[in-house]
């Protein structure tokens, strides 16, 4: 094995949200130590880490501290300043690379890169400034104008039917670089999570079928209810992309399934993904375990599905005036609850999730939907 890091080593992570928290728990359960960098004093990961550096992601002193005290650094989100990643890369192992993060944090670069390696995306046009909207837009309408940077959970996106609407929407989005993407007829949305430590050390989790509500992931169903041919193709495409990027770390790839079974890549995330939370209970090694392994230069763990599983996201919406009715969930033996320790519940805020494991996805799905309802009943 090439250079690798073993338990007791100090690992760093940029970002202390729920993904950082689950990484921290996974790393610590394996005996690693963790330093979290996050400016929020009450970040979900900060309180569980060995050390919480409470500072901005571009804070020179904090970055220096990370570089000097950690053996390797990863990230829980793609919007870290590229310069911070590049600085860290000069001093220690960083995975995913600054270059991979730079591709994933900008929709123009991302889509250009993906189509450049011969993989399909929705037809798109880069809109750097208003003049870019003067060309013929017919091929991209009706479409969705998406901010190139900093969008998530469907934020920073406007649906447009005509060129005039596109112009208006561009103004609404602040005139910042965008992509105009054709709105496709979707049969389903699926995702694949790859863990890659090097060219011969790659593992791919089973395909998840994702349902969204108001632009936010609501549930993931695994295995996805698509044909074997579609699932194989999705995994093949994800692996091809990871190879092209010489990716090291955990890479999530979101796909649209079109009429006739064609697949296009929607977007990628250079980190564990909400649609991979099922792996926490239905895989020997979770996506966070893979993040630890790939970061430490160890081969990825097994990705075989141990049971059909349905993951349900818990958004702040269901807190209303009170806590959800946890007893109804926790009285079930085949359900695992994960809460992120966030102090205040807000509409649309990801507070936790639960996984339901059953003998079939159909049973898991109907049980999951029932429980989601039951949590909210008075
Ligand atoms: P997230 O953070 O949840 O991944 P996001 O803000 O990055 O979301 P996208 O993944 O680009 O946003 O889009 C959110 C959802 O909007 C998609 O999951 C899909 O349901 C729908 N959508 C996006 N682009 C298209 C498209 N070209 N055609 C049809 N539907 C689309
Ligand atoms: Mg998305």
Tab-separated table of C-alpha atoms and ligand atoms in Angstrom:
chain	number	residue	atom	x	y	z
A	1	UNK	CA	0.000	0.000	0.000
A	2	UNK	CA	1.160	3.523	-0.772
A	3	UNK	CA	1.506	6.060	2.017
A	4	UNK	CA	-1.409	5.787	4.379
A	5	UNK	CA	-2.576	7.065	7.753
A	6	UNK	CA	-3.752	4.890	10.598
A	7	UNK	CA	-5.923	5.404	13.712
A	8	UNK	CA	-4.837	8.137	16.146
A	9	UNK	CA	-3.801	10.355	13.258
A	10	UNK	CA	-5.502	13.769	13.231
A	11	UNK	CA	-7.776	14.331	10.229
A	12	UNK	CA	-9.113	17.749	9.270
A	13	UNK	CA	-12.406	18.690	7.679
A	14	UNK	CA	-13.557	21.970	6.214
A	15	UNK	CA	-17.154	22.453	7.282
A	16	UNK	CA	-18.996	21.319	10.378
A	17	UNK	CA	-22.529	20.769	9.071
A	18	UNK	CA	-24.298	17.413	9.131
A	19	UNK	CA	-21.966	15.871	6.571
A	20	UNK	CA	-18.968	16.969	8.602
A	21	UNK	CA	-20.632	15.579	11.703
A	22	UNK	CA	-21.216	12.152	10.175
A	23	UNK	CA	-17.635	12.127	8.873
A	24	UNK	CA	-16.430	13.012	12.369
A	25	UNK	CA	-18.455	10.225	13.983
A	26	UNK	CA	-17.203	7.708	11.456
A	27	UNK	CA	-13.568	8.774	11.813
A	28	UNK	CA	-13.694	8.803	15.605
A	29	UNK	CA	-15.366	5.411	15.771
A	30	UNK	CA	-12.381	4.101	13.802
A	31	UNK	CA	-9.999	5.686	16.302
A	32	UNK	CA	-8.920	8.704	14.282
A	33	UNK	CA	-8.931	12.183	15.762
A	34	UNK	CA	-10.715	15.029	13.994
A	35	UNK	CA	-10.312	18.793	13.724
A	36	UNK	CA	-13.267	20.695	12.273
A	37	UNK	CA	-12.915	24.143	10.744
A	38	UNK	CA	-16.233	25.992	10.796
A	39	UNK	CA	-17.049	29.608	11.650
A	40	UNK	CA	-20.276	28.588	13.419
A	41	UNK	CA	-19.753	28.161	17.163
A	42	UNK	CA	-22.694	25.733	17.275
A	43	UNK	CA	-21.919	23.721	14.155
A	44	UNK	CA	-23.244	20.123	14.255
A	45	UNK	CA	-19.732	18.645	13.918
A	46	UNK	CA	-17.797	21.063	16.111
A	47	UNK	CA	-19.018	19.672	19.413
A	48	UNK	CA	-18.224	16.069	18.436
A	49	UNK	CA	-14.757	16.734	17.089
A	50	UNK	CA	-11.526	16.584	19.091
A	51	UNK	CA	-10.929	20.170	18.064
A	52	UNK	CA	-13.109	22.882	16.622
A	53	UNK	CA	-11.334	25.747	14.918
A	54	UNK	CA	-13.959	28.440	14.932
A	55	UNK	CA	-12.884	30.627	12.023
A	56	UNK	CA	-13.649	31.424	8.399
A	57	UNK	CA	-12.643	29.101	5.558
A	58	UNK	CA	-10.166	31.691	4.338
A	59	UNK	CA	-8.685	32.454	7.747
A	60	UNK	CA	-4.921	32.228	7.246
A	61	UNK	CA	-4.105	31.373	10.858
A	62	UNK	CA	-6.729	28.614	11.019
A	63	UNK	CA	-5.579	27.110	7.723
A	64	UNK	CA	-1.973	27.156	8.951
A	65	UNK	CA	-3.075	25.447	12.157
A	66	UNK	CA	-4.857	22.739	10.135
A	67	UNK	CA	-1.807	22.245	7.938
A	68	UNK	CA	0.484	21.913	10.946
A	69	UNK	CA	-1.652	19.665	13.131
A	70	UNK	CA	-3.429	17.342	10.677
A	71	UNK	CA	-2.078	14.603	8.408
A	72	UNK	CA	-4.835	14.994	5.808
A	73	UNK	CA	-7.783	17.283	5.129
A	74	UNK	CA	-11.131	16.760	3.440
A	75	UNK	CA	-14.229	18.880	2.927
A	76	UNK	CA	-17.942	18.501	3.489
A	77	UNK	CA	-19.002	21.060	0.905
A	78	UNK	CA	-17.931	22.287	-2.509
A	79	UNK	CA	-18.055	25.988	-1.793
A	80	UNK	CA	-14.764	26.172	0.070
A	81	UNK	CA	-12.568	28.912	-1.334
A	82	UNK	CA	-10.362	27.352	-3.996
A	83	UNK	CA	-7.370	29.267	-2.599
A	84	UNK	CA	-7.773	27.610	0.798
A	85	UNK	CA	-7.739	24.177	-0.816
A	86	UNK	CA	-4.672	25.097	-2.867
A	87	UNK	CA	-2.860	26.404	0.187
A	88	UNK	CA	-3.563	23.200	2.132
A	89	UNK	CA	-2.492	21.082	-0.831
A	90	UNK	CA	0.986	22.563	-0.615
A	91	UNK	CA	1.362	21.304	2.927
A	92	UNK	CA	-0.530	18.031	3.341
A	93	UNK	CA	-2.722	15.449	1.729
A	94	UNK	CA	-6.038	16.941	0.579
A	95	UNK	CA	-8.846	14.829	-0.812
A	96	UNK	CA	-10.721	15.518	-2.951
A	97	UNK	CA	-8.197	17.701	-4.746
A	98	UNK	CA	-8.564	21.467	-5.082
A	99	UNK	CA	-9.011	20.874	-8.817
A	100	UNK	CA	-11.897	18.414	-8.327
A	101	UNK	CA	-13.627	20.830	-5.959
A	102	UNK	CA	-13.113	23.702	-8.401
A	103	UNK	CA	-14.873	21.687	-11.124
A	104	UNK	CA	-17.796	20.773	-8.891
A	105	UNK	CA	-18.347	24.244	-7.444
A	106	UNK	CA	-19.098	25.931	-10.725
A	107	UNK	CA	-21.912	24.605	-12.920
A	108	UNK	CA	-20.308	25.988	-16.082
A	109	UNK	CA	-17.022	24.194	-15.434
A	110	UNK	CA	-18.827	21.102	-14.203
A	111	UNK	CA	-21.066	20.656	-17.234
A	112	UNK	CA	-18.290	21.602	-19.638
A	113	UNK	CA	-15.995	19.048	-18.010
A	114	UNK	CA	-18.602	16.278	-18.026
A	115	UNK	CA	-19.466	16.734	-21.690
A	116	UNK	CA	-15.747	17.085	-22.446
A	117	UNK	CA	-15.132	13.521	-21.278
A	118	UNK	CA	-17.952	12.305	-23.507
A	119	UNK	CA	-20.684	11.944	-20.900
A	120	UNK	CA	-24.138	13.403	-21.399
A	121	UNK	CA	-25.620	16.410	-19.597
A	122	UNK	CA	-28.849	18.280	-20.302
A	123	UNK	CA	-28.307	20.683	-23.245
A	124	UNK	CA	-26.875	23.816	-21.608
A	125	UNK	CA	-25.561	27.225	-22.429
A	126	UNK	CA	-23.099	29.187	-20.291
A	127	UNK	CA	-24.490	32.651	-19.530
A	128	UNK	CA	-21.537	34.719	-18.312
A	129	UNK	CA	-23.203	38.073	-18.980
A	130	UNK	CA	-26.360	39.547	-20.427
A	131	UNK	CA	-25.002	39.518	-23.999
A	132	UNK	CA	-24.919	35.712	-23.892
A	133	UNK	CA	-28.716	35.811	-23.836
A	134	UNK	CA	-28.824	37.497	-27.260
A	135	UNK	CA	-28.093	34.276	-29.125
A	136	UNK	CA	-30.737	31.785	-30.268
A	137	UNK	CA	-32.030	30.103	-27.109
A	138	UNK	CA	-34.622	27.803	-28.670
A	139	UNK	CA	-32.655	24.631	-27.990
A	140	UNK	CA	-32.573	25.429	-24.248
A	141	UNK	CA	-36.221	26.408	-23.745
A	142	UNK	CA	-38.308	25.774	-21.807
A	143	UNK	CA	-35.384	25.756	-19.456
A	144	UNK	CA	-33.996	26.410	-16.020
A	145	UNK	CA	-31.627	29.267	-15.368
A	146	UNK	CA	-29.273	28.185	-12.583
A	147	UNK	CA	-26.654	30.269	-10.792
A	148	UNK	CA	-23.275	28.812	-11.702
A	149	UNK	CA	-22.098	29.053	-8.099
A	150	UNK	CA	-23.464	28.623	-4.601
A	151	UNK	CA	-26.829	27.075	-5.482
A	152	UNK	CA	-28.122	24.151	-3.412
A	153	UNK	CA	-31.430	22.501	-2.597
A	154	UNK	CA	-32.946	24.093	-5.699
A	155	UNK	CA	-32.021	27.629	-4.580
A	156	UNK	CA	-30.747	30.084	-7.202
A	157	UNK	CA	-32.832	28.505	-9.959
A	158	UNK	CA	-35.600	29.981	-12.067
A	159	UNK	CA	-37.738	28.168	-14.632
A	160	UNK	CA	-38.074	30.125	-17.864
A	161	UNK	CA	-40.209	29.512	-20.952
A	162	UNK	CA	-39.090	32.331	-23.266
A	163	UNK	CA	-35.996	34.412	-24.008
A	164	UNK	CA	-37.644	37.406	-22.318
A	165	UNK	CA	-38.260	35.405	-19.182
A	166	UNK	CA	-34.652	34.268	-19.262
A	167	UNK	CA	-33.482	37.881	-19.413
A	168	UNK	CA	-35.730	38.807	-16.513
A	169	UNK	CA	-34.576	35.822	-14.469
A	170	UNK	CA	-30.920	36.663	-15.131
A	171	UNK	CA	-31.555	40.080	-13.565
A	172	UNK	CA	-33.381	38.501	-10.625
A	173	UNK	CA	-30.383	36.248	-10.014
A	174	UNK	CA	-28.194	39.327	-9.751
A	175	UNK	CA	-26.644	39.175	-13.226
A	176	UNK	CA	-24.092	36.615	-12.018
A	177	UNK	CA	-22.804	33.785	-14.242
A	178	UNK	CA	-25.453	31.121	-14.831
A	179	UNK	CA	-26.201	28.122	-16.962
A	180	UNK	CA	-29.368	27.945	-18.991
A	181	UNK	CA	-30.323	24.321	-19.089
A	182	UNK	CA	-33.115	22.709	-21.053
A	183	UNK	CA	-35.894	21.389	-18.873
A	184	UNK	CA	-36.103	17.666	-19.547
A	185	UNK	CA	-38.967	15.222	-19.081
A	186	UNK	CA	-37.741	13.042	-16.229
A	187	UNK	CA	-38.812	9.437	-15.714
A	188	UNK	CA	-36.768	9.212	-12.498
A	189	UNK	CA	-33.763	10.649	-10.695
A	190	UNK	CA	-31.010	8.371	-9.498
A	191	UNK	CA	-27.567	8.791	-7.981
A	192	UNK	CA	-24.371	6.847	-7.584
A	193	UNK	CA	-21.678	7.300	-4.977
A	194	UNK	CA	-18.133	6.322	-5.834
A	195	UNK	CA	-15.253	5.898	-3.414
A	196	UNK	CA	-11.867	6.069	-5.090
A	197	UNK	CA	-8.450	5.836	-3.480
A	198	UNK	CA	-6.539	5.397	-6.740
A	199	UNK	CA	-6.728	3.828	-10.213
A	200	UNK	CA	-7.189	0.235	-9.042
A	201	UNK	CA	-8.951	1.090	-5.815
A	202	UNK	CA	-12.499	2.028	-6.641
A	203	UNK	CA	-15.847	1.000	-5.204
A	204	UNK	CA	-19.302	2.048	-6.201
A	205	UNK	CA	-22.396	1.922	-3.991
A	206	UNK	CA	-25.711	0.564	-5.302
A	207	UNK	CA	-27.842	3.037	-7.241
A	208	UNK	CA	-30.312	5.153	-5.251
A	209	UNK	CA	-33.631	6.368	-6.640
A	210	UNK	CA	-34.336	9.868	-5.393
A	211	UNK	CA	-37.580	11.735	-4.938
A	212	UNK	CA	-37.546	15.478	-4.311
A	213	UNK	CA	-40.041	17.791	-2.707
A	214	UNK	CA	-39.807	21.540	-3.443
A	215	UNK	CA	-36.314	21.055	-4.875
A	216	UNK	CA	-35.029	19.246	-1.754
A	217	UNK	CA	-34.310	15.532	-1.525
A	218	UNK	CA	-37.205	13.848	0.262
A	219	UNK	CA	-36.550	10.115	0.035
A	220	UNK	CA	-34.026	7.709	-1.448
A	221	UNK	CA	-35.069	4.191	-2.409
A	222	UNK	CA	-32.373	1.526	-2.693
A	223	UNK	CA	-31.976	-0.456	-4.835
A	224	UNK	CA	-33.415	1.990	-7.366
A	225	UNK	CA	-36.417	0.629	-9.235
A	226	UNK	CA	-34.780	0.853	-12.642
A	227	UNK	CA	-33.631	-1.915	-15.006
A	228	UNK	CA	-30.270	-3.583	-14.427
A	229	UNK	CA	-29.118	-2.062	-17.703
A	230	UNK	CA	-29.831	1.461	-16.465
A	231	UNK	CA	-28.242	0.819	-13.058
A	232	UNK	CA	-25.125	-0.665	-14.698
A	233	UNK	CA	-24.870	2.249	-17.092
A	234	UNK	CA	-25.149	4.785	-14.249
A	235	UNK	CA	-22.356	3.075	-12.342
A	236	UNK	CA	-20.236	2.833	-15.468
A	237	UNK	CA	-20.690	6.560	-16.186
A	238	UNK	CA	-19.893	7.530	-12.583
A	239	UNK	CA	-16.718	5.437	-12.613
A	240	UNK	CA	-15.676	6.870	-15.954
A	241	UNK	CA	-16.065	10.388	-14.615
A	242	UNK	CA	-14.134	9.595	-11.428
A	243	UNK	CA	-11.321	8.068	-13.513
A	244	UNK	CA	-11.201	11.048	-15.858
A	245	UNK	CA	-10.908	13.398	-12.876
A	246	UNK	CA	-8.259	11.112	-11.294
A	247	UNK	CA	-10.530	11.556	-8.344
A	248	UNK	CA	-9.502	10.670	-4.812
A	249	UNK	CA	-12.273	10.652	-2.228
A	250	UNK	CA	-16.033	10.207	-2.290
A	251	UNK	CA	-17.808	11.443	-5.396
A	252	UNK	CA	-21.589	11.622	-5.781
A	253	UNK	CA	-23.077	11.684	-9.271
A	254	UNK	CA	-26.734	12.642	-9.801
A	255	UNK	CA	-28.512	11.428	-12.934
A	256	UNK	CA	-31.761	12.063	-14.737
A	257	UNK	CA	-33.398	9.005	-16.291
A	258	UNK	CA	-35.163	10.006	-19.507
A	259	UNK	CA	-37.925	8.331	-21.510
A	260	UNK	CA	-36.410	5.284	-23.231
A	261	UNK	CA	-33.858	4.812	-20.450
A	262	UNK	CA	-31.249	7.366	-21.553
A	263	UNK	CA	-29.167	8.802	-18.722
A	264	UNK	CA	-27.811	12.311	-18.376
A	265	UNK	CA	-25.673	13.589	-15.532
A	266	UNK	CA	-27.380	16.378	-13.587
A	267	UNK	CA	-24.547	17.322	-11.274
A	268	UNK	CA	-21.762	16.016	-9.117
A	269	UNK	CA	-20.762	16.570	-5.507
A	270	UNK	CA	-17.137	16.126	-4.379
A	271	UNK	CA	-18.181	14.601	-1.047
A	272	UNK	CA	-20.697	12.274	0.571
A	273	UNK	CA	-24.240	13.068	-0.505
A	274	UNK	CA	-27.663	13.157	1.097
A	275	UNK	CA	-28.774	10.350	-1.224
A	276	UNK	CA	-26.029	8.150	0.246
A	277	UNK	CA	-27.192	8.336	3.852
A	278	UNK	CA	-28.765	4.903	3.428
A	279	UNK	CA	-25.225	3.463	3.478
A	280	UNK	CA	-24.989	4.310	7.193
A	281	UNK	CA	-27.233	1.366	7.985
A	282	UNK	CA	-27.389	-0.784	4.861
A	283	UNK	CA	-23.680	-1.157	4.061
A	284	UNK	CA	-20.732	-2.601	5.929
A	285	UNK	CA	-18.833	0.647	5.314
A	286	UNK	CA	-20.865	3.854	4.959
A	287	UNK	CA	-20.091	6.697	2.585
A	288	UNK	CA	-18.465	8.476	5.545
A	289	UNK	CA	-16.355	5.405	6.281
A	290	UNK	CA	-15.286	5.592	2.636
A	291	UNK	CA	-14.421	9.258	3.075
A	292	UNK	CA	-12.133	8.333	5.969
A	293	UNK	CA	-10.566	5.438	4.069
A	294	UNK	CA	-9.949	7.339	0.837
A	295	UNK	CA	-8.602	10.326	2.782
A	296	UNK	CA	-6.196	8.071	4.630
A	297	UNK	CA	-4.938	6.330	1.498
A	298	UNK	CA	-6.632	3.053	2.400
A	299	UNK	CA	-8.632	1.001	-0.121
A	300	UNK	CA	-12.406	1.574	-0.118
A	301	UNK	CA	-14.526	-0.835	1.893
A	302	UNK	CA	-17.177	-3.214	0.547
A	303	UNK	CA	-20.274	-1.589	-0.909
A	304	UNK	CA	-22.609	-4.588	-1.122
A	305	UNK	CA	-26.151	-3.734	-0.041
A	306	UNK	CA	-27.021	-5.598	3.151
A	307	UNK	CA	-30.752	-4.980	2.858
A	308	UNK	CA	-33.300	-3.058	0.778
A	309	UNK	CA	-33.563	0.361	2.402
A	310	UNK	CA	-35.481	3.624	2.192
A	311	UNK	CA	-34.051	6.861	3.582
A	312	UNK	CA	-36.376	9.687	4.607
A	313	UNK	CA	-35.090	13.233	5.144
A	314	UNK	CA	-36.374	15.092	8.182
A	315	UNK	CA	-36.727	18.791	7.453
A	316	UNK	CA	-37.433	21.499	10.021
A	317	UNK	CA	-40.954	21.732	8.588
A	318	UNK	CA	-42.181	18.831	10.719
A	319	UNK	CA	-41.022	20.353	14.011
A	320	UNK	CA	-43.768	23.013	13.962
A	321	UNK	CA	-44.316	24.023	17.611
A	322	UNK	CA	-42.991	20.847	19.073
A	323	UNK	CA	-40.611	17.922	18.539
A	324	UNK	CA	-41.858	15.266	16.112
A	325	UNK	CA	-43.442	12.180	17.709
A	326	UNK	CA	-40.182	10.221	17.994
A	327	UNK	CA	-41.767	7.434	20.030
A	328	UNK	CA	-43.711	6.327	16.940
A	329	UNK	CA	-40.478	5.965	15.015
A	330	UNK	CA	-38.312	4.546	17.756
A	331	UNK	CA	-40.867	1.896	18.692
A	332	UNK	CA	-40.076	0.255	15.333
A	333	UNK	CA	-37.253	-2.301	15.380
A	334	UNK	CA	-36.193	-1.949	11.728
A	335	UNK	CA	-35.736	1.832	11.684
A	336	UNK	CA	-32.613	3.831	12.494
A	337	UNK	CA	-32.915	7.519	13.372
A	338	UNK	CA	-30.082	9.990	12.749
A	339	UNK	CA	-30.391	13.538	14.091
A	340	UNK	CA	-27.825	16.238	13.418
A	341	UNK	CA	-27.972	18.127	16.716
A	342	UNK	CA	-29.151	21.410	15.193
A	343	UNK	CA	-30.521	23.763	17.824
A	344	UNK	CA	-33.309	25.402	15.847
A	345	UNK	CA	-35.674	23.910	13.279
A	346	UNK	CA	-36.519	26.033	10.250
A	347	UNK	CA	-38.606	25.324	7.160
A	348	UNK	CA	-36.461	23.450	4.639
A	349	UNK	CA	-33.554	22.934	7.085
A	350	UNK	CA	-32.125	19.417	7.122
A	351	UNK	CA	-32.447	18.264	10.748
A	352	UNK	CA	-31.915	14.531	10.358
A	353	UNK	CA	-32.997	11.428	8.477
A	354	UNK	CA	-34.105	7.896	9.153
A	355	UNK	CA	-33.478	4.616	7.377
A	356	UNK	CA	-36.027	1.827	7.126
A	357	UNK	CA	-34.685	-1.649	6.312
A	358	UNK	CA	-37.067	-4.332	5.067
A	359	UNK	CA	-37.136	-7.528	3.056
A	360	UNK	CA	-38.194	-5.557	-0.047
A	361	UNK	CA	-38.054	-1.927	-1.170
A	362	UNK	CA	-41.845	-1.888	-1.537
A	363	UNK	CA	-42.343	-2.808	2.106
A	364	UNK	CA	-39.612	-0.391	3.208
A	365	UNK	CA	-41.162	2.401	1.134
A	366	UNK	CA	-44.699	2.031	2.435
A	367	UNK	CA	-43.430	1.796	5.998
A	368	UNK	CA	-41.192	4.854	5.502
A	369	UNK	CA	-44.057	6.945	4.137
A	370	UNK	CA	-46.346	5.850	6.971
A	371	UNK	CA	-43.760	6.738	9.595
A	372	UNK	CA	-43.083	10.113	8.040
A	373	UNK	CA	-46.782	10.892	8.351
A	374	UNK	CA	-46.988	9.495	11.866
A	375	UNK	CA	-44.164	11.759	13.064
A	376	UNK	CA	-46.274	14.797	12.250
A	377	UNK	CA	-49.617	13.653	13.643
A	378	UNK	CA	-50.794	15.485	16.730
B	1	LIG	P1	-29.315	19.803	-4.635
B	1	LIG	O1	-28.531	20.662	-3.727
B	1	LIG	O2	-30.527	19.182	-3.970
B	1	LIG	O3	-28.550	18.815	-5.410
B	1	LIG	P2	-29.379	21.883	-6.602
B	1	LIG	O4	-29.738	23.203	-6.050
B	1	LIG	O5	-27.973	21.596	-6.891
B	1	LIG	O6	-30.008	20.771	-5.696
B	1	LIG	P3	-30.231	20.725	-9.118
B	1	LIG	O7	-29.758	19.378	-8.751
B	1	LIG	O8	-29.598	21.383	-10.275
B	1	LIG	O9	-30.238	21.750	-7.892
B	1	LIG	O10	-31.800	20.695	-9.387
B	1	LIG	C1	-32.728	20.389	-8.372
B	1	LIG	C2	-33.858	19.547	-8.945
B	1	LIG	O11	-34.558	20.274	-9.984
B	1	LIG	C3	-33.378	18.280	-9.625
B	1	LIG	O12	-33.162	17.260	-8.689
B	1	LIG	C4	-34.540	18.024	-10.578
B	1	LIG	O13	-35.661	17.464	-9.890
B	1	LIG	C5	-34.923	19.410	-11.044
B	1	LIG	N1	-34.180	19.761	-12.274
B	1	LIG	C6	-32.973	20.357	-12.324
B	1	LIG	N2	-32.529	20.508	-13.592
B	1	LIG	C7	-33.487	19.985	-14.381
B	1	LIG	C8	-33.643	19.826	-15.801
B	1	LIG	N3	-32.705	20.234	-16.658
B	1	LIG	N4	-34.764	19.230	-16.263
B	1	LIG	C9	-35.747	18.821	-15.406
B	1	LIG	N5	-35.640	18.915	-14.069
B	1	LIG	C10	-34.556	19.501	-13.539
B	2	LIG	MG1	-28.983	18.435	-7.217
